[in-house]
Each structure stands twice: as structure tokens, then as C-alpha cells.
CSV table of C-alpha atoms in Angstrom, one decimal:
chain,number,residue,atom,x,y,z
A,1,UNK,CA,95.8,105.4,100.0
A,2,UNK,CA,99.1,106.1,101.2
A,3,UNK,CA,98.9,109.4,99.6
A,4,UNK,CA,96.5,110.5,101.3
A,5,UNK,CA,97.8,108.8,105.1
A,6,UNK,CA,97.8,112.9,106.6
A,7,UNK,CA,94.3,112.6,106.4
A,8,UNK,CA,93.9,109.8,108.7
A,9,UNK,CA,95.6,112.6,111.1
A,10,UNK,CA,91.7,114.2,111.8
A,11,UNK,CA,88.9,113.1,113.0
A,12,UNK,CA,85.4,114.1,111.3
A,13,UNK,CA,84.0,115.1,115.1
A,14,UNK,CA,85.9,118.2,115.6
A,15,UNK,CA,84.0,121.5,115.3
A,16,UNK,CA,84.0,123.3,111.8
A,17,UNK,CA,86.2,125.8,111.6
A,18,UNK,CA,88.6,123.8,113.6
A,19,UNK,CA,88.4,120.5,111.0
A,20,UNK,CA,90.1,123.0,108.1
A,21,UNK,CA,92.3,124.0,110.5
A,22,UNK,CA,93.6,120.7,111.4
A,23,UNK,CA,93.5,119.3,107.8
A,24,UNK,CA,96.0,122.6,106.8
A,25,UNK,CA,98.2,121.9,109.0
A,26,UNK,CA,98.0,118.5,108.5
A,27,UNK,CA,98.5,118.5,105.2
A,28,UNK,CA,101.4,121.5,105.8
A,29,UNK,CA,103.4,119.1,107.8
A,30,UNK,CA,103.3,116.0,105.4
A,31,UNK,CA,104.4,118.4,102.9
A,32,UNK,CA,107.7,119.3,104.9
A,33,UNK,CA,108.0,115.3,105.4
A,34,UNK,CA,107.9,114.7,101.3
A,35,UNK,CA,104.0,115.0,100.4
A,36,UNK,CA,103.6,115.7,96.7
A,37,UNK,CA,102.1,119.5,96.7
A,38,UNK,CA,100.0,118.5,93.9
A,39,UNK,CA,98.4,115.6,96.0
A,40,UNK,CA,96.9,118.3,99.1
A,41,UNK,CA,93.1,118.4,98.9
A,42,UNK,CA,93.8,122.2,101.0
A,43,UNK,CA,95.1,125.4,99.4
A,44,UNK,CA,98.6,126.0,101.4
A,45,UNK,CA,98.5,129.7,99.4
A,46,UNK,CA,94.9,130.6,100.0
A,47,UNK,CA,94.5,128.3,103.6
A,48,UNK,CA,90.9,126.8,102.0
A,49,UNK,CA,89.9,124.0,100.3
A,50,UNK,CA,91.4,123.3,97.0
A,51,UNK,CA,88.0,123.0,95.3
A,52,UNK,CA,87.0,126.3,96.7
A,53,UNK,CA,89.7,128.3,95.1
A,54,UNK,CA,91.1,125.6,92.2
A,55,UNK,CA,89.3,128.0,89.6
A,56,UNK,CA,92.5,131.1,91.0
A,57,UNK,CA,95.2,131.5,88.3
A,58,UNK,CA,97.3,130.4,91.4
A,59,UNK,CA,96.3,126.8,90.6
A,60,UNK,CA,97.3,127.2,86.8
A,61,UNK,CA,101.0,125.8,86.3
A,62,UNK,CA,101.5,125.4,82.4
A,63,UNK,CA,105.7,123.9,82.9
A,64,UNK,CA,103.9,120.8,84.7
A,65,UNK,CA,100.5,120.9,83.1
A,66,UNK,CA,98.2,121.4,86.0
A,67,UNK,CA,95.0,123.0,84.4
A,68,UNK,CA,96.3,124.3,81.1
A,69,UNK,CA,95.3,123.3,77.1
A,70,UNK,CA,99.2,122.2,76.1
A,71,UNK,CA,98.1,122.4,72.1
A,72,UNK,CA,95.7,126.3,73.1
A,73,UNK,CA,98.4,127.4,75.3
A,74,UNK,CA,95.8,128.6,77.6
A,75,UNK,CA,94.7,127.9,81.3
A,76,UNK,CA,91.8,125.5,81.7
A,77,UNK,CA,88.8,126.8,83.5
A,78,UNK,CA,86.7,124.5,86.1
A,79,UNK,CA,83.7,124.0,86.9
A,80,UNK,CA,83.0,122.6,90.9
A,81,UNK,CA,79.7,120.6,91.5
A,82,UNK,CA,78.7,119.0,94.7
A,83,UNK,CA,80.9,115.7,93.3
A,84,UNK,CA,83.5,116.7,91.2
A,85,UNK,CA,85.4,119.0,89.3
A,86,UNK,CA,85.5,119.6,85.3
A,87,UNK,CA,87.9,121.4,83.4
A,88,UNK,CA,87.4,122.6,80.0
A,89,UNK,CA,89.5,124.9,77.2
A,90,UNK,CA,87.5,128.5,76.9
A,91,UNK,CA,89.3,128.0,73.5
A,92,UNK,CA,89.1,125.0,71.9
A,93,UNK,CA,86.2,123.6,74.6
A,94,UNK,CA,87.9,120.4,74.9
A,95,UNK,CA,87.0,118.7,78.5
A,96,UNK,CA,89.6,118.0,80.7
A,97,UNK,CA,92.6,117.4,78.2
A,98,UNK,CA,93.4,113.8,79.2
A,99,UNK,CA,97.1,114.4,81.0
A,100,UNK,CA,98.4,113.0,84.5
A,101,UNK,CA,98.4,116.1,85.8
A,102,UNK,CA,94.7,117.2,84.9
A,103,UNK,CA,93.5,113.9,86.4
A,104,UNK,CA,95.2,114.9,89.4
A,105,UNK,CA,93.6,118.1,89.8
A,106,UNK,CA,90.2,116.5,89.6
A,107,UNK,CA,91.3,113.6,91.8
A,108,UNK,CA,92.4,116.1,94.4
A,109,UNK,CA,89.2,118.3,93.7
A,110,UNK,CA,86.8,115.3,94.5
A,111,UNK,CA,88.9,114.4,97.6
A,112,UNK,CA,88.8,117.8,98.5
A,113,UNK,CA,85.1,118.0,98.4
A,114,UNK,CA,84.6,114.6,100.2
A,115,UNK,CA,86.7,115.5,103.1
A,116,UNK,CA,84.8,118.8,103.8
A,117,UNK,CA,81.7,117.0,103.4
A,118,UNK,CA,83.0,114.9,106.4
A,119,UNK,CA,82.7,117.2,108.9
């Protein structure tokens, strides 16, 4: 849990727009202090939740292997339900290639969704 200790920083009572807010900057600090970027559940690029906008071609990073199909050489797609996210190759339709960093981006999706679900 410790990698996610910034988010201990807000409390689920404040107002809406003000919760996202918080958890940004939040989340924008721990960064500075040595948070992985890869563990946010917000969007420091597009100041939103990362499951609203994890589908951008922002999120694709093929050197680390954050959505992309290594063997297609292609950027996953995702799919965002009320739980969870799901990646898949457009290509070769395999679902979310099992790699450390694909798991992380559905790891952080899920969180992601929880945490606005807290408000």
C-alpha cells in the first residue's frame, strides 16, 4: 500500500470538482518526492483520471511496454468498464499481453476508478 500512501492525503468528503483537484496535486507532489509516474491513478498530462483518458496515444510508451503488443509492434487499445480496464492487440486480438507493465496499467486503471468512485 505504500504506493499508493498520497492517496491517504484526501478525504472522500470534499466537494467534486475539488476531490480531483486534491488527488492531482497530490499525486503531483509525491511524484517530485520519488513516486513512480507509472503508479498515479490521475493523468499529470491531461489533469483527469487515468482511466478517463488511458485509451490517448499519450499513455502508449513502447521502450517500457506500457500498452503496446511487443511481438505486433503496435499500441494496445483499452476498453474501461465500471471495474476495470482491458487491453487487447487490434492486430493479433491477444488480451492484455501478460508483461509488468500492462498489469500496471490495469492496476492503476482499477485504482483509478475506485478512487473516483469514492467521492
Amino acid at each position: 500500500m505504500r504506493r499508493r500512501a498520497h492517496l491517504r492525503l484526501v478525504t472522500s468528503s470534499e466537494p467534486g470538482g475539488t476531490f480531483l483537484a486534491a488527488v492531482l496535486d497530490g499525486e503531483d507532489l509525491a511524484e517530485e518526492l520519488g513516486l513512480d509516474p507509472h503508479a498515479r491513478v490521475t493523468c499529470g498530462l491531461h489533469r483527469r483520471w487515468l482511466h478517463q483518458c488511458v485509451g490517448s496515444p499519450d499513455h502508449v510508451i513502447p521502450v517500457t511496454g506500457h500498452r503496446w503488443c511487443r511481438p505486433c509492434r503496435r499500441p494496445l487499445d483499452v476498453v474501461v468498464d465500471g471495474t476495470t480496464a482491458r487491453l487487447f492487440c487490434p492486430r493479433c486480438g491477444t488480451g492484455t499481453p501478460d508483461t509488468a507493465a500492462n498489469r500496471q496499467v490495469v492496476r492503476a486503471c482499477r485504482t483509478s476508478i475506485a478512487a473516483s468512485s469514492a467521492r
